[in-house]
Tab-separated table of N, CA and C in Angstrom:
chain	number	residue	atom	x	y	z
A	123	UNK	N	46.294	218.276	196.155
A	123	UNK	CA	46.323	217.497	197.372
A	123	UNK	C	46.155	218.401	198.584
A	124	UNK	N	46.778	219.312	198.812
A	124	UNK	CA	46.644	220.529	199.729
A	124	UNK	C	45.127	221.041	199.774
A	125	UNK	N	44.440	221.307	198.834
A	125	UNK	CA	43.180	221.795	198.546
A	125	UNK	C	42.459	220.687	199.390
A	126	UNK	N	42.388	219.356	198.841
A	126	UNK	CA	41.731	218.299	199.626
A	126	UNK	C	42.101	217.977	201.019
A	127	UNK	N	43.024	218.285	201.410
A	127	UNK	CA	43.879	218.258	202.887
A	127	UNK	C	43.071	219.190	203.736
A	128	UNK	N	43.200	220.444	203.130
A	128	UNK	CA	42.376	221.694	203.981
A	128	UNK	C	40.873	221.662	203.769
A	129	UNK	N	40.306	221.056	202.777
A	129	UNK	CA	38.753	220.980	202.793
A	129	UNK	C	38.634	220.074	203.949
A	130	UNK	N	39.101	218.759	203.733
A	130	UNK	CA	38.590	217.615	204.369
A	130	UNK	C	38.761	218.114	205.752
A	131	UNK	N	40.055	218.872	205.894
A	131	UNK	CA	39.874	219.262	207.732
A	131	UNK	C	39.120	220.669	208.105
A	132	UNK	N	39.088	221.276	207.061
A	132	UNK	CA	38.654	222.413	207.670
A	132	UNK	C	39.937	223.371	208.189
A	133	UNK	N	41.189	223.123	207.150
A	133	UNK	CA	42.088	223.782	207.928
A	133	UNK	C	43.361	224.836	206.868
A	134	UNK	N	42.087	225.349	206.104
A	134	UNK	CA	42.787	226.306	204.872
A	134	UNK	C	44.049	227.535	205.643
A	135	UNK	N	45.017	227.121	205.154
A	135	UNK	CA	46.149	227.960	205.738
A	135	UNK	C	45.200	229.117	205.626
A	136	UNK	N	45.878	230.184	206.340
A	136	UNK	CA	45.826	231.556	206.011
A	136	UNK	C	47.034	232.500	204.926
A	137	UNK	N	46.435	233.376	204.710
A	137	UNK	CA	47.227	234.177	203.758
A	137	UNK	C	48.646	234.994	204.443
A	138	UNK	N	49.646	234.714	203.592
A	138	UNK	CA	50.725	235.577	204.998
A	138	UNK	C	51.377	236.836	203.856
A	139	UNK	N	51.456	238.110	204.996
A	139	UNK	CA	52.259	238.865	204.263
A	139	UNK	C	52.597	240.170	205.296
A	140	UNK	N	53.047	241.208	204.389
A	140	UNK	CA	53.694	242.088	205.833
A	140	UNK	C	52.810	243.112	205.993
A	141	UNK	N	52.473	243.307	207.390
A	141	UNK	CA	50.941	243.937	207.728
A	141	UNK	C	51.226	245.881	207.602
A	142	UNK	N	50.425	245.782	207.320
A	142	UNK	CA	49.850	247.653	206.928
A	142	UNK	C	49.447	248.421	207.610
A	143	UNK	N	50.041	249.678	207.590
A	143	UNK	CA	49.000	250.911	208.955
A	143	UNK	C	48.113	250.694	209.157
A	144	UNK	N	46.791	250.444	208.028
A	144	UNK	CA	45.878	250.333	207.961
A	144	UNK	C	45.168	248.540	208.832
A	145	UNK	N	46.163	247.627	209.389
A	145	UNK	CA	45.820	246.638	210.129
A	145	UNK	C	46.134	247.005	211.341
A	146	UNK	N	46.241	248.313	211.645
A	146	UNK	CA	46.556	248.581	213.144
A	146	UNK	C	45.352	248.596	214.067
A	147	UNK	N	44.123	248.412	213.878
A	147	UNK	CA	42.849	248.245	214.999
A	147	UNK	C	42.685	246.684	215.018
A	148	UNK	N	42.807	246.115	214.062
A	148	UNK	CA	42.777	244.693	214.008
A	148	UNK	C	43.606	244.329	214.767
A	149	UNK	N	45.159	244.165	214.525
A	149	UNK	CA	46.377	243.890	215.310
A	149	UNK	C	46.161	244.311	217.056
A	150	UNK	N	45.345	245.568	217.037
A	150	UNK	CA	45.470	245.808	218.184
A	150	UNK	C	44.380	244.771	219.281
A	151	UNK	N	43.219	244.953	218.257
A	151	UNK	CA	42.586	243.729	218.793
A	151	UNK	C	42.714	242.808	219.435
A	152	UNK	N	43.602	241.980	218.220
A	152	UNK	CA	44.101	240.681	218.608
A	152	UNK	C	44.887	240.721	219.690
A	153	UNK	N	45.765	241.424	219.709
A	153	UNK	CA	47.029	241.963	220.659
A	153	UNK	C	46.298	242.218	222.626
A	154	UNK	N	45.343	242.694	222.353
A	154	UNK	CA	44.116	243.051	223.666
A	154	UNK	C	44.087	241.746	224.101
A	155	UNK	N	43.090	241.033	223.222
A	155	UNK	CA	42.391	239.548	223.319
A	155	UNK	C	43.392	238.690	223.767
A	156	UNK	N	44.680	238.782	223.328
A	156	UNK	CA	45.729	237.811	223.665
A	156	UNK	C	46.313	237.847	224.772
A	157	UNK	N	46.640	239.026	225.630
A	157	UNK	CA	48.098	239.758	226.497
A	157	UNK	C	47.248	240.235	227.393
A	158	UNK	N	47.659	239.791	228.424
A	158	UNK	CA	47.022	241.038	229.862
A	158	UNK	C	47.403	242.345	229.511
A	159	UNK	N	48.129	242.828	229.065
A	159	UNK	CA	48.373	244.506	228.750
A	159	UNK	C	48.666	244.316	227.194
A	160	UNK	N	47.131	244.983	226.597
A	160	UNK	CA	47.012	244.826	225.529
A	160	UNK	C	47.573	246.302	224.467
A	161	UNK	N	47.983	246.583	223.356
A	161	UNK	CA	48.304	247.550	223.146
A	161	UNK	C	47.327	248.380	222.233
A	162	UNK	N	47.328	249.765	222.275
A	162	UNK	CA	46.241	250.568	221.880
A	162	UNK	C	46.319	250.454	220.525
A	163	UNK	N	45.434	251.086	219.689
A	163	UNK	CA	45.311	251.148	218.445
A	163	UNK	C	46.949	252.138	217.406
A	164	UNK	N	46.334	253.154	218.420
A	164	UNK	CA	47.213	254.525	217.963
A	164	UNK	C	49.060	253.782	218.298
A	165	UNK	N	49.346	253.044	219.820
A	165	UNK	CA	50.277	252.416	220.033
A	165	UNK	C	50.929	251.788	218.608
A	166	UNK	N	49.949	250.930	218.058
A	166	UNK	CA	50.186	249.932	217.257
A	166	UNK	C	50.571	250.721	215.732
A	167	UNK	N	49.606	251.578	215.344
A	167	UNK	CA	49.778	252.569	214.445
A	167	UNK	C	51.379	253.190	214.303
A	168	UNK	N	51.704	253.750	215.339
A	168	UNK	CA	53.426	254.028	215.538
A	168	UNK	C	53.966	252.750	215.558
A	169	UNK	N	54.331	251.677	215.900
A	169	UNK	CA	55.046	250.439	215.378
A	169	UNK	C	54.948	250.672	214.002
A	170	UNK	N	53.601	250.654	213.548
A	170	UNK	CA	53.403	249.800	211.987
A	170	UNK	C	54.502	250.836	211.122
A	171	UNK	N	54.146	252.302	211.636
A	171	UNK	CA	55.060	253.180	210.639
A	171	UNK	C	56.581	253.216	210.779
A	172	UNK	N	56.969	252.798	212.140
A	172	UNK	CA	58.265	252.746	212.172
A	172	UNK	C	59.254	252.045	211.351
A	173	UNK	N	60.299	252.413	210.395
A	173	UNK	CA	61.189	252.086	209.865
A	173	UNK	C	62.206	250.749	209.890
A	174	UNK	N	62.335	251.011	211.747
A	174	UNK	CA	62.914	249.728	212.334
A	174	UNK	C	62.160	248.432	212.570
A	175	UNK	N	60.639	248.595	212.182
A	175	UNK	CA	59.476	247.595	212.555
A	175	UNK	C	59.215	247.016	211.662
A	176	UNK	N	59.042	245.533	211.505
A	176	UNK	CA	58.848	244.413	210.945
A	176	UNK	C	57.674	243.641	211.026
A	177	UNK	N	56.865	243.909	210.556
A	177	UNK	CA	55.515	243.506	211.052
A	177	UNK	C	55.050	242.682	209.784
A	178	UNK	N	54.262	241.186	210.476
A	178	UNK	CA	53.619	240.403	208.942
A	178	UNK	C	52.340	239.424	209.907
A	179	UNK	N	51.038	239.797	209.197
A	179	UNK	CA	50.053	239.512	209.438
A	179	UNK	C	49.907	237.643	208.785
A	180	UNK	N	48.571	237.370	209.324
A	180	UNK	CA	47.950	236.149	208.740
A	180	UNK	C	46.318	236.651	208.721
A	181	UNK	N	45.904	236.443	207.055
A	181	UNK	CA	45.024	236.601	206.623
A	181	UNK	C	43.905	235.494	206.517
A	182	UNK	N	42.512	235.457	207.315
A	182	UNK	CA	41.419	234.110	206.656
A	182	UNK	C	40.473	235.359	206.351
A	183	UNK	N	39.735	234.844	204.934
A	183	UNK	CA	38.694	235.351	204.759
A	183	UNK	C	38.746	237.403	205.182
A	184	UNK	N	39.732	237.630	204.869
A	184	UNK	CA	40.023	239.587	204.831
A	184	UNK	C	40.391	239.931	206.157
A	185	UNK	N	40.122	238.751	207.277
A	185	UNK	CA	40.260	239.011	208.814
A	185	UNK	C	41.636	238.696	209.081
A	186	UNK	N	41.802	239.624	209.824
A	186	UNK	CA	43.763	239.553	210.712
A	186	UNK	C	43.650	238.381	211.739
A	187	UNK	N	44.213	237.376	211.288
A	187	UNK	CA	43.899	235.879	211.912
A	187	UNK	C	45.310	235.909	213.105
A	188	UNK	N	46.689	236.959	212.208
A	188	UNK	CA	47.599	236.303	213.458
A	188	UNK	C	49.061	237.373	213.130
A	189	UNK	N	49.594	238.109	214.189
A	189	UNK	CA	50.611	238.504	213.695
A	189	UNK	C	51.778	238.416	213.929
A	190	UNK	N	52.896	238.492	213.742
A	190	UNK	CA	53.970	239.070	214.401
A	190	UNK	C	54.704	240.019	214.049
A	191	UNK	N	55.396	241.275	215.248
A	191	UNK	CA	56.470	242.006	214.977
A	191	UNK	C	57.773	242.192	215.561
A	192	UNK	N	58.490	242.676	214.945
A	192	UNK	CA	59.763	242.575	215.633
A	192	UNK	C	60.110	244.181	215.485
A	193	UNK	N	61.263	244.894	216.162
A	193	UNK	CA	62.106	245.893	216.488
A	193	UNK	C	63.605	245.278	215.726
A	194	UNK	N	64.015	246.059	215.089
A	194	UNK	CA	65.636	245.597	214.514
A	194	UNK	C	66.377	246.945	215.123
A	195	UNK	N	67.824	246.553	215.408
A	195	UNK	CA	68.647	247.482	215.707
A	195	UNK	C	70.215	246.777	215.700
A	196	UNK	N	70.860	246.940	215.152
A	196	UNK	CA	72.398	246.980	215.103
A	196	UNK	C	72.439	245.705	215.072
A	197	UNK	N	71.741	245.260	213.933
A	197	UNK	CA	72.064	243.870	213.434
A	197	UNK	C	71.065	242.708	213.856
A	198	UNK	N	70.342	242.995	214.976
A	198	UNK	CA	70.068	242.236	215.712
A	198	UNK	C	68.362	242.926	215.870
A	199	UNK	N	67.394	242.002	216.301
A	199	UNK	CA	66.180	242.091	216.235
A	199	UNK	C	65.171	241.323	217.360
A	200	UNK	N	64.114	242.170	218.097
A	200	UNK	CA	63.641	241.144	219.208
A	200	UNK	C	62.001	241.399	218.633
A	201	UNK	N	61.660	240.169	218.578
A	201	UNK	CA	60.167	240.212	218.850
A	201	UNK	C	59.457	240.428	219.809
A	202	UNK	N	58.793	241.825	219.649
A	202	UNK	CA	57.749	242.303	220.721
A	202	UNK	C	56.561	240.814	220.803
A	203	UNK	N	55.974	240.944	219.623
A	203	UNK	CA	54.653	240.051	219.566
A	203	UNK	C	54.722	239.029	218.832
A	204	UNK	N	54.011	238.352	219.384
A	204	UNK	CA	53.012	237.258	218.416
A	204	UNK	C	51.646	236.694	218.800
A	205	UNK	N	50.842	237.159	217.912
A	205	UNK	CA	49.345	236.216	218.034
A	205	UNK	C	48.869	235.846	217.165
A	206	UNK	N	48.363	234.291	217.518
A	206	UNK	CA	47.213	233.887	216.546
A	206	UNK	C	45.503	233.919	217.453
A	207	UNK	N	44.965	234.595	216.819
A	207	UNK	CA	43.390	234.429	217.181
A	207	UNK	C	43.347	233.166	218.142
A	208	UNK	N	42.417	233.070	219.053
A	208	UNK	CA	42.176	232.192	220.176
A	208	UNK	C	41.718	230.350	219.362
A	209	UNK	N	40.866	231.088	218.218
A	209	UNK	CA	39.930	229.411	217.871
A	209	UNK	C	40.886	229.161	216.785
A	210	UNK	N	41.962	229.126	216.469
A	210	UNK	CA	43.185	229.072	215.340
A	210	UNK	C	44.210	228.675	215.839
A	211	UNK	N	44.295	228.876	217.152
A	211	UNK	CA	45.599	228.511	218.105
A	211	UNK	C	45.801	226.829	218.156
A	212	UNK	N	46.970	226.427	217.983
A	212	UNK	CA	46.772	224.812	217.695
A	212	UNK	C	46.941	224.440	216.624
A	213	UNK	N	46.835	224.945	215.142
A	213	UNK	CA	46.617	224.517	214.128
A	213	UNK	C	47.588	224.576	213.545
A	214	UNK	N	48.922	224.717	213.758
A	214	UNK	CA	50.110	224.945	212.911
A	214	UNK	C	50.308	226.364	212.182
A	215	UNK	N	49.735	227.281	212.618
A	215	UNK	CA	48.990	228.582	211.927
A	215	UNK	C	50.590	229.712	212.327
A	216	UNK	N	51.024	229.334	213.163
A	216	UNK	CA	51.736	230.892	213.683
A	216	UNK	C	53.615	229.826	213.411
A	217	UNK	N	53.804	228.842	213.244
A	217	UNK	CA	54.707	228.340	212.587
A	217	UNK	C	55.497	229.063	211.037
A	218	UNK	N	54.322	229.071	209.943
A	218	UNK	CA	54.394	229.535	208.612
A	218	UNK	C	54.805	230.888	209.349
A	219	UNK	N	53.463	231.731	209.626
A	219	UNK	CA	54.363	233.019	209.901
A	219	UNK	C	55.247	233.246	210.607
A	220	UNK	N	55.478	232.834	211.498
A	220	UNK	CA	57.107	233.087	212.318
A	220	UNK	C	58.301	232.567	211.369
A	221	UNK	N	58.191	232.065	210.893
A	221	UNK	CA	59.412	231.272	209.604
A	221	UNK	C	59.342	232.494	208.314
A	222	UNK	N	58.371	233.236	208.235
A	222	UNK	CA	58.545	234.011	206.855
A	222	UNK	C	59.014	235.246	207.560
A	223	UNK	N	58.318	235.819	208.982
A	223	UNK	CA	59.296	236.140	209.407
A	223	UNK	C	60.686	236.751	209.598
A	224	UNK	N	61.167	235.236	210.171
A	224	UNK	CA	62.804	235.434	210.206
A	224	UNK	C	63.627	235.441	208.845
A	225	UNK	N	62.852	234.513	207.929
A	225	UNK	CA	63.693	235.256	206.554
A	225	UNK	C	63.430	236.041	206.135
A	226	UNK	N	62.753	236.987	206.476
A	226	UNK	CA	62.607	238.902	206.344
A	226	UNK	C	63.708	239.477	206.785
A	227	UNK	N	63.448	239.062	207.973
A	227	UNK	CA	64.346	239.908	209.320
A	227	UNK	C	65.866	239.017	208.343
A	228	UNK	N	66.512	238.120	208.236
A	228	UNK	CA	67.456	237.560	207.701
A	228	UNK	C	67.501	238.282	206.385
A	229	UNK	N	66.931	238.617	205.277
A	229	UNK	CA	67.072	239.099	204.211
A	229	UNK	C	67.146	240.816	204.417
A	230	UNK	N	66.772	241.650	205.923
A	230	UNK	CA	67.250	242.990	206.095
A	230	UNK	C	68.870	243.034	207.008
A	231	UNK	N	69.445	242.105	206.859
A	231	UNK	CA	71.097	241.910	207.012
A	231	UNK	C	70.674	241.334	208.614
A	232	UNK	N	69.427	240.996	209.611
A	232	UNK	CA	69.532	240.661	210.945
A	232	UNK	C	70.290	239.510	210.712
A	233	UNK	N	71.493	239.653	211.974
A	233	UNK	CA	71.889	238.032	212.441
A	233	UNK	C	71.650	237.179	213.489
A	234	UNK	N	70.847	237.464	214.563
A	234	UNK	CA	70.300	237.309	215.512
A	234	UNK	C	68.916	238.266	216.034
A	235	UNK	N	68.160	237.309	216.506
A	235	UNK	CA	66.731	237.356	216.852
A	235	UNK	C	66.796	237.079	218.237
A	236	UNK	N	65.978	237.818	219.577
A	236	UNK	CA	65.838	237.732	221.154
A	236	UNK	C	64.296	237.527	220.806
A	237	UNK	N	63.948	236.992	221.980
A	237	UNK	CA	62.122	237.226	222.204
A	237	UNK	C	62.142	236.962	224.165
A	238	UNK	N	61.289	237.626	224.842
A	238	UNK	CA	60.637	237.089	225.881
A	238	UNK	C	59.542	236.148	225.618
A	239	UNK	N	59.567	235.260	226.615
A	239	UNK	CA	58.400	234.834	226.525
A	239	UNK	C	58.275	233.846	228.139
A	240	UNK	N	56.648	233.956	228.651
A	240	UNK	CA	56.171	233.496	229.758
A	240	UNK	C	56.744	232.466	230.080
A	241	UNK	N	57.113	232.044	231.053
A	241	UNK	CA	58.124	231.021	231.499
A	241	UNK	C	56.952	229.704	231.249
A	242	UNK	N	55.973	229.727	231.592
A	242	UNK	CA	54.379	228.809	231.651
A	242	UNK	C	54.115	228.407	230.398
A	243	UNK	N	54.203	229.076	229.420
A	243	UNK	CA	53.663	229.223	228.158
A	243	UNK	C	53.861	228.261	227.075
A	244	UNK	N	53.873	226.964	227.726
A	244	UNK	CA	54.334	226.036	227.004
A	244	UNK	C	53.851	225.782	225.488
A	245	UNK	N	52.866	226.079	225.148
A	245	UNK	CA	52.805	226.026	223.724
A	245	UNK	C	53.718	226.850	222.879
A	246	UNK	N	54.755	228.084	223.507
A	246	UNK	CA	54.890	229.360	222.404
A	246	UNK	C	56.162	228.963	223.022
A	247	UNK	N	56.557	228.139	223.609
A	247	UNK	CA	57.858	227.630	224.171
A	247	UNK	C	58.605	226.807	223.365
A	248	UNK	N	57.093	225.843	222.802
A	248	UNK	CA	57.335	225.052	222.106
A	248	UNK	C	57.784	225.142	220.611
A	249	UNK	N	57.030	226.244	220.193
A	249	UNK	CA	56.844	226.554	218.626
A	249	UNK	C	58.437	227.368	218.824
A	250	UNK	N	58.907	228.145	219.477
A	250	UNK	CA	60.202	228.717	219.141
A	250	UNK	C	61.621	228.119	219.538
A	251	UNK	N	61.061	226.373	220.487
A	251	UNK	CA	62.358	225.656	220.167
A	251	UNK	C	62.334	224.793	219.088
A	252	UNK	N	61.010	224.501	218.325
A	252	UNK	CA	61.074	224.110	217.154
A	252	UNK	C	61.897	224.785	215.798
A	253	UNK	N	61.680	226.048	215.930
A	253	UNK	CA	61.936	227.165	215.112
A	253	UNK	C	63.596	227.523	215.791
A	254	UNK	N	64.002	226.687	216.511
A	254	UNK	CA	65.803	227.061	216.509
A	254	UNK	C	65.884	227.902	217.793
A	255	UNK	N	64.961	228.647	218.483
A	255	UNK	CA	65.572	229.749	219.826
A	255	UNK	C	65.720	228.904	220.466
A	256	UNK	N	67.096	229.152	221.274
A	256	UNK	CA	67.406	228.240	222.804
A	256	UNK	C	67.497	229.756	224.214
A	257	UNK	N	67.690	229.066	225.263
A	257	UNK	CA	67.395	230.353	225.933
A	257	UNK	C	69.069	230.845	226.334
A	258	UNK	N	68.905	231.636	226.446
A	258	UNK	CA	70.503	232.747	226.814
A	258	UNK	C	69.620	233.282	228.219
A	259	UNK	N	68.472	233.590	228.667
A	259	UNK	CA	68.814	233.879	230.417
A	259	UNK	C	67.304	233.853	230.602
A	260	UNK	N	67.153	234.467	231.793
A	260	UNK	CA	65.405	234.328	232.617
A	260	UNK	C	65.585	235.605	233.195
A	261	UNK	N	64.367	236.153	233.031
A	261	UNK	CA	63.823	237.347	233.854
A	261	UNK	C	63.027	237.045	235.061
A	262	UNK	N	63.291	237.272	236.525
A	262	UNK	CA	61.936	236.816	237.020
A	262	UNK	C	61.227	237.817	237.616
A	263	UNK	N	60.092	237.652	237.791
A	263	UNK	CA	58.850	238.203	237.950
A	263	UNK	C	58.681	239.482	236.725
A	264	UNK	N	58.779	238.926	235.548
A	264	UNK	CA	58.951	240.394	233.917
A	264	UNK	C	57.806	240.400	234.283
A	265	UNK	N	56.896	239.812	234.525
A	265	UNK	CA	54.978	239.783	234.042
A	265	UNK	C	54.507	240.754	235.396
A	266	UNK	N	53.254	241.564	234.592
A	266	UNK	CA	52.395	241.804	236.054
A	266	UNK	C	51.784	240.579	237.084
A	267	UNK	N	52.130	239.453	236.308
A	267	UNK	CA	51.477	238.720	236.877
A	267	UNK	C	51.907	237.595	238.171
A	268	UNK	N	53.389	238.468	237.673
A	268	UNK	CA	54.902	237.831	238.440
A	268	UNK	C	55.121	236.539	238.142
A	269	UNK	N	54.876	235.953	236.943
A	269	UNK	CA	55.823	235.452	236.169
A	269	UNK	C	57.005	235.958	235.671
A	270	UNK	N	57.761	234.653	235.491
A	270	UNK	CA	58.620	234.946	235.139
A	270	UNK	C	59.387	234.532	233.229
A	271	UNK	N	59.722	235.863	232.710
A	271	UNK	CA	60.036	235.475	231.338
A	271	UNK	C	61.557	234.820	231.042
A	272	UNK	N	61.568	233.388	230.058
A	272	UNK	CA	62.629	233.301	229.505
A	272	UNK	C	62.981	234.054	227.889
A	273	UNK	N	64.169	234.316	228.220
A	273	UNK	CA	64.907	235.242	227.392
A	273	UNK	C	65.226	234.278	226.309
A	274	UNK	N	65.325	233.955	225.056
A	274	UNK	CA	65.617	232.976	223.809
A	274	UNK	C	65.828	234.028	222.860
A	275	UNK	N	67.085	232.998	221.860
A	275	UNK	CA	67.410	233.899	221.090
A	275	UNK	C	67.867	232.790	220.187
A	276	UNK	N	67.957	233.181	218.845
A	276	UNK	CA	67.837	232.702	217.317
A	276	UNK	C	69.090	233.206	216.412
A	277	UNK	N	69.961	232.783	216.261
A	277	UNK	CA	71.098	233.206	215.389
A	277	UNK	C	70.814	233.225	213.531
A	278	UNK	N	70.282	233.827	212.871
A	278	UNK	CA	70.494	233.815	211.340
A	278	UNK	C	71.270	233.497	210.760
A	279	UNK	N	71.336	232.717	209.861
A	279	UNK	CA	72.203	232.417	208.668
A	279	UNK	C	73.098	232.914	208.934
């Protein structure tokens, strides 16, 4: 039924799993394409190897469709990023991975999850009060763009 679901729309999940040194020009890519201050390759390369870094891609067709990572420290864990590719955005695509995710980050002992995110940004506002973050405070003017970020945060199991 799934098979016929995603033919008929044209809307074959992507593959999810936890991304590799070796997806660090891709990631960075995406990461460019997405964010007014996009992060370098070599940048991304040091995340991927870091110990404390949590990183899990979305795969279509061998291409890095969407990622996210997080930073863990003393129990607790904030997501730097998340992207899904621009023509993918919409599709329920960055849901699956943000949910496999937090039961990563939940299965390495995290009990709480922070994220910024654009005060405007109503779609990524949306997907992480679906996904349980409520906000604990506001930053204003975090952005170069002088926006301002709300602060949300996610309690684990």
């Amino acid at each position: 039924m799934m098979r016929f679901f995603s033919g008929l729309f044209g809307r074959s999940a992507p593959t999810l799993s936890e991304a590799r040194p070796n997806d660090a020009a891709a990631i960075s890519t995406l990461h460019t394409a997405s964010f007014q201050r996009g992060w370098g390759e070599d940048e991304v390369y040091r995340l991927l190897i870091e110990k404390t870094v949590v990183t899990h891609r979305a795969m279509r067709g061998g291409t890095v469709t969407g990622f996210i990572l997080s930073r863990m420290a003393a129990g607790e864990a904030e997501i730097l990023s998340i992207a899904i590719v621009r023509r993918q955005r919409g599709r329920g695509f960055a849901r699956p991975l943000l949910d496999l995710h937090l039961r990563r980050l939940a299965g390495l002992g995290t009990r709480a999850v922070f994220l910024e995110v654009d005060e405007s940004n109503a779609p990524a506002r949306a997907l992480y009060r679906r996904a349980g973050f409520r906000d604990v405070g506001r930053r204003q003017s975090y952005y170069q763009s002088g926006a301002s970020a709300l602060v949300l945060r996610r309690d684990l199991g």
